[in-house]
């Protein structure tokens, strides 16, 4: 297939969606939608997310040194879209939308009851790059819905968890698994 060049830019990039949860000084939770997020270390488990611009989440992560990363499912799309398009500086988002949250098991962070898979994260380092900033955090605990029984590698049923997938401008839903990792080697 012939290709054409486009100017270097953010571009198209399918990503998972997570709501980053932090407590404000008054103990009220704040959540914002982050899609620039991934693992960066296995031992110890660490994840990182990137953020740019003025955001309450950034101020609170810096101040508190901890946050929750709540996997967003397609059922949570409305909440995620609202939290991703509303500044925590301007609104008490959790009052605008009724949100059930509890405290983390290990860290003093708000976690969403509705999310089936939640990382409790302790900030390790922040790195400024370009007009953005990378937050690197150690995963101190993972809260998993009781309905998710087998969490071993490759066994989590992502289709039934139904994560919300983001690619610039649109939200998507997964439809099926089409192969297991390493299958090309096994069928050689
Ligand atoms: C689909 C979507 C994806 C987003 N992904 C990111 C992201 O990865 N990093 C980021 O800094 N902001 C991202 N945002 C923007 C923040 O969620 C948004 O600025 C939010 O209002 C910040 O809220 P806060 O002020 O409560 O922190 C995204 C927004 C949307 C709608």
PDB file of C-alpha atoms and ligand atoms in Angstrom, residues 30-36 50-52 54-58 80-81 83-89 93 166 171, ligand 1:
ATOM      1  CA  UNK A  30     -11.855  14.562  42.097  1.00  0.00           C
ATOM      2  CA  UNK A  31     -11.577  12.364  38.994  1.00  0.00           C
ATOM      3  CA  UNK A  32     -10.239  13.171  35.542  1.00  0.00           C
ATOM      4  CA  UNK A  33     -10.020  11.104  32.394  1.00  0.00           C
ATOM      5  CA  UNK A  34      -6.555   9.980  31.276  1.00  0.00           C
ATOM      6  CA  UNK A  35      -5.811   7.915  28.191  1.00  0.00           C
ATOM      7  CA  UNK A  36      -2.059   8.491  27.927  1.00  0.00           C
ATOM      8  CA  UNK A  50       1.160  11.780  30.842  1.00  0.00           C
ATOM      9  CA  UNK A  51      -0.588  15.074  31.323  1.00  0.00           C
ATOM     10  CA  UNK A  52      -0.351  18.525  29.836  1.00  0.00           C
ATOM     11  CA  UNK A  54      -3.320  23.203  33.930  1.00  0.00           C
ATOM     12  CA  UNK A  55      -5.325  20.509  35.725  1.00  0.00           C
ATOM     13  CA  UNK A  56      -6.469  20.001  39.282  1.00  0.00           C
ATOM     14  CA  UNK A  57      -5.409  16.360  38.995  1.00  0.00           C
ATOM     15  CA  UNK A  58      -1.814  17.408  38.399  1.00  0.00           C
ATOM     16  CA  UNK A  80     -15.683   9.472  31.965  1.00  0.00           C
ATOM     17  CA  UNK A  81     -16.596  11.924  29.220  1.00  0.00           C
ATOM     18  CA  UNK A  83     -14.877  14.090  33.992  1.00  0.00           C
ATOM     19  CA  UNK A  84     -12.633  14.462  30.934  1.00  0.00           C
ATOM     20  CA  UNK A  85     -14.321  17.632  29.738  1.00  0.00           C
ATOM     21  CA  UNK A  86     -14.838  19.446  33.037  1.00  0.00           C
ATOM     22  CA  UNK A  87     -12.149  21.164  35.052  1.00  0.00           C
ATOM     23  CA  UNK A  88     -11.883  20.259  38.710  1.00  0.00           C
ATOM     24  CA  UNK A  89     -10.938  23.907  39.305  1.00  0.00           C
ATOM     25  CA  UNK A  93     -17.490  17.072  39.550  1.00  0.00           C
ATOM     26  CA  UNK A 166     -10.267   5.833  23.040  1.00  0.00           C
ATOM     27  CA  UNK A 171     -14.845   6.083  22.011  1.00  0.00           C
TER      28      UNK A 171
HETATM   29  C1  LIG B   1     -11.111  11.268  25.880  1.00  0.00           C
HETATM   30  C2  LIG B   1     -10.218  12.126  26.751  1.00  0.00           C
HETATM   31  C3  LIG B   1      -8.936  11.715  27.037  1.00  0.00           C
HETATM   32  C4  LIG B   1      -8.097  12.503  27.835  1.00  0.00           C
HETATM   33  N1  LIG B   1      -6.827  12.082  28.107  1.00  0.00           N
HETATM   34  C5  LIG B   1      -6.000  12.891  28.821  1.00  0.00           C
HETATM   35  C6  LIG B   1      -4.664  12.492  29.094  1.00  0.00           C
HETATM   36  O1  LIG B   1      -4.228  11.391  28.772  1.00  0.00           O
HETATM   37  N2  LIG B   1      -3.884  13.373  29.782  1.00  0.00           N
HETATM   38  C7  LIG B   1      -4.341  14.589  30.206  1.00  0.00           C
HETATM   39  O2  LIG B   1      -3.586  15.355  30.799  1.00  0.00           O
HETATM   40  N3  LIG B   1      -5.608  14.976  29.998  1.00  0.00           N
HETATM   41  C8  LIG B   1      -6.448  14.152  29.313  1.00  0.00           C
HETATM   42  N4  LIG B   1      -7.727  14.532  29.089  1.00  0.00           N
HETATM   43  C9  LIG B   1      -8.177  15.847  29.610  1.00  0.00           C
HETATM   44  C10 LIG B   1      -8.555  15.847  31.095  1.00  0.00           C
HETATM   45  O3  LIG B   1      -9.333  14.732  31.454  1.00  0.00           O
HETATM   46  C11 LIG B   1      -9.325  17.149  31.362  1.00  0.00           C
HETATM   47  O4  LIG B   1      -8.457  18.235  31.129  1.00  0.00           O
HETATM   48  C12 LIG B   1      -9.970  17.248  32.723  1.00  0.00           C
HETATM   49  O5  LIG B   1     -10.928  18.274  32.672  1.00  0.00           O
HETATM   50  C13 LIG B   1      -8.990  17.565  33.837  1.00  0.00           C
HETATM   51  O6  LIG B   1      -9.732  17.618  35.027  1.00  0.00           O
HETATM   52  P1  LIG B   1      -9.141  18.141  36.409  1.00  0.00           P
HETATM   53  O7  LIG B   1      -8.980  19.644  36.307  1.00  0.00           O
HETATM   54  O8  LIG B   1     -10.200  17.751  37.398  1.00  0.00           O
HETATM   55  O9  LIG B   1      -7.855  17.452  36.630  1.00  0.00           O
HETATM   56  C14 LIG B   1      -8.575  13.741  28.329  1.00  0.00           C
HETATM   57  C15 LIG B   1      -9.889  14.133  28.063  1.00  0.00           C
HETATM   58  C16 LIG B   1     -10.705  13.348  27.282  1.00  0.00           C
HETATM   59  C17 LIG B   1     -12.118  13.784  27.002  1.00  0.00           C
END
